[in-house]
Amino acid sequence: VVEMDLILPQYLGVSTAVIDNVIFCHQEESLWPMSDSSTLKKKFDEIFEAQKYTKAIKNIRDIGKEKKQELNEYKIHEQNAKIDKDRAKKAEKRSS
């Protein structure tokens, strides 16, 4: 049975939630589309794997924040390098 749970989604090309809630849904549970909104939302989240998308979006936002912070640090380093370069040019002119 465990092997079927792993093999079936691969061969059918659908998630386990689709198999459980749509394809092989028990007759007593077949009216879930008519259920209350919170139960319906949970079923749709399972079927469309909403958690994966939510995690991916969170990861993208986190990476964006990190890269923005790195960019700000590089801008500060760039400004400091320009100041050092200007000071070096002035010092060179004075020593010539």
Tab-separated table of C-alpha atoms in Angstrom:
chain	number	residue	atom	x	y	z
A	1	VAL	CA	0.000	0.000	0.000
A	2	VAL	CA	2.837	2.380	0.815
A	3	GLU	CA	4.414	1.716	-2.559
A	4	MET	CA	1.116	2.488	-4.314
A	5	ASP	CA	0.898	5.802	-2.445
A	6	LEU	CA	4.302	6.719	-3.842
A	7	ILE	CA	3.993	5.269	-7.341
A	8	LEU	CA	0.436	6.332	-8.213
A	9	PRO	CA	1.023	10.110	-8.108
A	10	GLN	CA	4.059	9.687	-10.353
A	11	TYR	CA	2.219	7.652	-12.981
A	12	LEU	CA	-0.924	9.782	-12.957
A	13	GLY	CA	1.032	13.035	-12.817
A	14	VAL	CA	-1.060	14.519	-10.010
A	15	SER	CA	-0.502	15.195	-6.335
A	16	THR	CA	-1.596	12.873	-3.559
A	17	ALA	CA	-4.220	15.426	-2.505
A	18	VAL	CA	-5.875	15.239	-5.948
A	19	ILE	CA	-5.877	11.454	-5.776
A	20	ASP	CA	-7.376	11.437	-2.271
A	21	ASN	CA	-9.916	14.238	-2.697
A	22	VAL	CA	-10.917	13.998	-6.361
A	23	ILE	CA	-10.035	10.735	-8.091
A	24	PHE	CA	-10.511	8.184	-5.303
A	25	CYS	CA	-12.824	10.196	-3.069
A	26	HIS	CA	-15.155	8.075	-0.925
A	27	GLN	CA	-18.848	8.533	-1.673
A	28	GLU	CA	-19.541	9.884	1.825
A	29	GLU	CA	-16.881	12.550	1.350
A	30	SER	CA	-17.741	13.413	-2.242
A	31	LEU	CA	-19.780	16.466	-1.247
A	32	TRP	CA	-16.772	18.369	0.104
A	33	PRO	CA	-17.194	21.080	-2.590
A	34	MET	CA	-20.506	21.946	-0.911
A	35	SER	CA	-18.997	22.190	2.589
A	36	ASP	CA	-18.377	25.330	4.656
A	37	SER	CA	-15.804	27.842	3.489
A	38	SER	CA	-13.032	26.928	5.929
A	39	THR	CA	-13.185	23.217	5.030
A	40	LEU	CA	-13.363	24.096	1.349
A	41	LYS	CA	-10.319	26.365	1.654
A	42	LYS	CA	-8.345	23.583	3.369
A	43	LYS	CA	-9.210	21.128	0.603
A	44	PHE	CA	-8.256	23.576	-2.150
A	45	ASP	CA	-5.012	24.418	-0.352
A	46	GLU	CA	-4.201	20.695	-0.260
A	47	ILE	CA	-5.136	20.127	-3.888
A	48	PHE	CA	-3.277	23.135	-5.265
A	49	GLU	CA	-0.383	22.742	-2.810
A	50	ALA	CA	-0.709	26.321	-1.594
A	51	GLN	CA	1.887	25.786	1.140
A	52	LYS	CA	4.633	25.289	-1.443
A	53	TYR	CA	3.773	28.561	-3.153
A	54	THR	CA	3.513	30.412	0.152
A	55	LYS	CA	6.933	29.117	1.207
A	56	ALA	CA	8.420	29.981	-2.179
A	57	ILE	CA	7.066	33.528	-2.037
A	58	LYS	CA	8.394	33.942	1.507
A	59	ASN	CA	11.814	32.679	0.405
A	60	ILE	CA	11.843	35.063	-2.559
A	61	ARG	CA	10.984	37.985	-0.280
A	62	ASP	CA	13.658	36.985	2.225
A	63	ILE	CA	16.278	36.687	-0.505
A	64	GLY	CA	15.188	40.060	-1.900
A	65	LYS	CA	15.644	41.679	1.519
A	66	GLU	CA	19.097	40.113	1.883
A	67	LYS	CA	20.178	41.256	-1.570
A	68	LYS	CA	18.857	44.767	-0.936
A	69	GLN	CA	20.839	44.920	2.297
A	70	GLU	CA	23.966	43.674	0.483
A	71	LEU	CA	23.437	46.289	-2.224
A	72	ASN	CA	23.214	49.046	0.398
A	73	GLU	CA	26.448	47.805	1.959
A	74	TYR	CA	28.160	47.819	-1.448
A	75	LYS	CA	26.945	51.369	-2.061
A	76	ILE	CA	28.482	52.468	1.251
A	77	HIS	CA	31.762	50.736	0.317
A	78	GLU	CA	31.654	52.444	-3.069
A	79	GLN	CA	31.168	55.868	-1.484
A	80	ASN	CA	34.034	55.243	0.921
A	81	ALA	CA	36.261	54.089	-1.943
A	82	LYS	CA	35.476	57.257	-3.912
A	83	ILE	CA	36.326	59.406	-0.874
A	84	ASP	CA	39.599	57.497	-0.407
A	85	LYS	CA	40.403	57.893	-4.106
A	86	ASP	CA	39.780	61.648	-3.967
A	87	ARG	CA	41.961	61.953	-0.856
A	88	ALA	CA	44.716	59.969	-2.549
A	89	LYS	CA	44.592	62.233	-5.617
A	90	LYS	CA	44.780	65.332	-3.422
A	91	ALA	CA	47.691	63.885	-1.461
A	92	GLU	CA	49.472	62.976	-4.689
A	93	LYS	CA	49.040	66.503	-6.054
A	94	ARG	CA	50.414	67.992	-2.848
A	95	SER	CA	53.465	65.732	-2.890
A	96	SER	CA	54.266	66.454	-6.553
